[in-house]
Amino acid sequence: MALVATVLTASSLLLHGYAHGELGEHEPVPEPYGYSPELDRVRSGGPVVDAAPQKATEQEAADRGPRSLSMPVRTVALTFDDGPDPEWTPKLLDVLERHGAKATFFAVGARVAEYPDLARRIVDEGHELGNHTYAHVDLSAVPAWRRQLELSLTQHAIAGATGMHTRLVRPPYHATPSAVSARQWETMLALDGDGYLVTLADLDTMDWSRPGVAEIVRAGTPYRGRGAVVMLHDSGGDRSQTVEAVDQLLAKLDRHGYRATTLADGLGLGSAHVPADDSSRVLGRLLLLAQRGSSLAVDTLAWVMVAAGVLTLARLLVFVVLARSHARRAAGARDRRRRGQAPDRPPYRPPVSVIVPAYNEELGIEATVWSLVDTEYPAPVEVIVVDDGSSDATAERAAALGLPGVRVFRRPNGGKAAALNTGIARASHEIVITVDGDTVFEPATIGHLVAPLADPGVGAVSGNTKVGNRRGLLGRWQHLEYVIGFNLDRRAYDLLGCIPTVPGAIGAFRRAALESVGGLSGDTLAEDTDLTMAISRGGWRVAYEERALAWTEAPTSLRQLWRQRYRWCYGTMQAMWKHRRAVVERGPFGRRALGFLTLFHVLLPLFGPAVDVMAVYALLMRDPLPAAVVWAGLVALQTLTGWYALRLDGERAGVLWALPLQQFVFRQLMYLVVIQSTTTALLGTRLPWQTIRREGAFS
């Protein structure tokens, strides 16, 4: 589904880029003027060129050469190029109606597709449509297949809008006969072979350069009663001078006895319109839908891109400010505790029970247990390892250590929540710490972790999880994610009183808080997030202690990373849905935590691929400098944020070189995880537990 959506988005952008990438007046590539008898005849002839008269034999056509047609005396054909335009074409049509005049509009196919109602109005009011290519390209500078595509698409667009085809064509950048080059003559021959009547102009008003109303009127006035084809424009910029000049020109021509009519009528050629067949009309309507859909997609994606950029920027700035305030508050609280500690009142050091749920963790379980036993914590510490039906030697290795205070329990496989509940039921103490079987504590971790529980209103404490195996690009990316994303966010969430997750890798809980919510639930795959949300909704405060360090083993391959994040993301969505009523409950948790998660962890990632496709589109189809500057600015801001987050966590900043590279693989992987998780949730699929293969980083 993500691939289909991305392909559709890219296709819409490509269609929009094809249709609009070259619109507007600009100078074509210069070419030699050239000379031949046919060219000389064209240059000295009229503005409508029949390059090889169809009714003549091949020999007669060769002898006679091209046939030029000119407007009769006191007959003017006003022609308008580059439209239709939603602002200027209606105004010109109104002027023509006031003067009872008819005109010929050489329309750009892409604009007909975007504004079919204007094309229908042109035809309904007795005016004439001509083919001006689909994307306003120089037909003499493109291969034959592109020429055919441009003309065919425009014919389909006209058919979809009006039910008609046109026999008239005016190649862009072809003006008066005297200026036809050798290459343009070859193009005119090809167009004649396609059945078109090529139309140039006697008088080119150059109105696109906005020379002034008087100059446009002067340039568009025929000489001494002669007939003329006059070139004007109804799109491509500000055409207010053109509208006023046409009004004055028609009044002037009327005073001098001129008739303003269409090309075909003035030349006595009958109608330039030919009824389109049913298939062409259907294809034309589909093209109209696709073109208008692509424009809507581009406009929508542009706003999405701006909104995503603004939200991302705002989130970075707000979370950095909150993290800074949190760091200052934590440092101040520690100073106050040191200064105010009574000599006869010992620090808060209750006995603790550490629960280690383990499933196939034989490579790392020994290191985990050793780190829990080798602690500086002065109070009793009991370690309970719960083997959740492992198929390897996890339980045997933990039991074989023979360490004092360590107990090992085996149970049939029932999931992490069930294993934790088993351990909690066998715990001897009121403070319970949970740690994953692939994680190790530092000697001071337990002491720091339980310190916030001295406040009786605190029900749970999140520690500071760090990536232990951070070698290689994937390891460095996850290290940056843990520090810049998870830990920086937790500082902000702590200050706002809405921490959504106490990670299973390191968390401390008051037994009363656990019992008040009925322990851990197996309703979701993110049992830690589910538990944290339940505790917060129960009125307990959840704290973050950055000094409580735990080193965890991160996935070492993209496949393993995908499985882990898929479970995390899907489980978090389950927990958000389960606790959705928290939004209307009292307290800061529901509105803040669920709001942040919904906006920044679900909605924005869902639009991530579209934003990336739009960025590529901007680089390829538009001026790449603004897009490159915006991207570089965001990366620079993320780098500064990363530097500050690393500084707060006491980490070296040298790893920041990997941050720009994170934008090209890791970020897209996280987007796809959210997309697949959302799709799975919407389809109601029950995702099984995703196990991760361990490498034994701490063994």
Short mmCIF file of N, CA and C in Angstrom, two decimals, residues 579-587 590-591 594-595:
data_model
loop_
_atom_site.label_atom_id
_atom_site.label_comp_id
_atom_site.label_asym_id
_atom_site.label_seq_id
_atom_site.Cartn_x
_atom_site.Cartn_y
_atom_site.Cartn_z
N HIS A 579 -6.08 3.43 25.59
CA HIS A 579 -6.16 4.50 26.59
C HIS A 579 -6.66 5.81 25.98
N ARG A 580 -7.43 5.73 24.89
CA ARG A 580 -7.88 6.92 24.19
C ARG A 580 -8.77 7.82 25.04
N ARG A 581 -9.46 7.24 26.01
CA ARG A 581 -10.34 8.04 26.85
C ARG A 581 -9.55 8.97 27.77
N ALA A 582 -8.25 8.77 27.86
CA ALA A 582 -7.44 9.67 28.68
C ALA A 582 -7.47 11.10 28.16
N VAL A 583 -7.82 11.27 26.89
CA VAL A 583 -7.87 12.61 26.31
C VAL A 583 -8.91 13.48 27.00
N VAL A 584 -10.00 12.87 27.44
CA VAL A 584 -11.07 13.66 28.07
C VAL A 584 -11.01 13.59 29.59
N GLU A 585 -10.01 12.92 30.14
CA GLU A 585 -9.86 12.83 31.59
C GLU A 585 -9.04 13.99 32.13
N ARG A 586 -9.15 14.22 33.40
CA ARG A 586 -8.37 15.28 34.03
C ARG A 586 -6.90 14.88 34.10
N GLY A 587 -6.06 15.88 34.14
CA GLY A 587 -4.63 15.62 34.21
C GLY A 587 -3.95 15.87 32.88
N GLY A 590 -3.23 12.64 29.16
CA GLY A 590 -3.97 12.26 27.97
C GLY A 590 -3.80 13.21 26.82
N ARG A 591 -4.08 14.49 27.06
CA ARG A 591 -4.04 15.45 25.96
C ARG A 591 -2.61 15.68 25.48
N LEU A 594 -0.82 11.71 24.39
CA LEU A 594 -1.49 11.12 23.23
C LEU A 594 -1.49 12.09 22.05
N GLY A 595 -1.59 13.38 22.34
CA GLY A 595 -1.53 14.37 21.26
C GLY A 595 -0.18 14.37 20.57
#
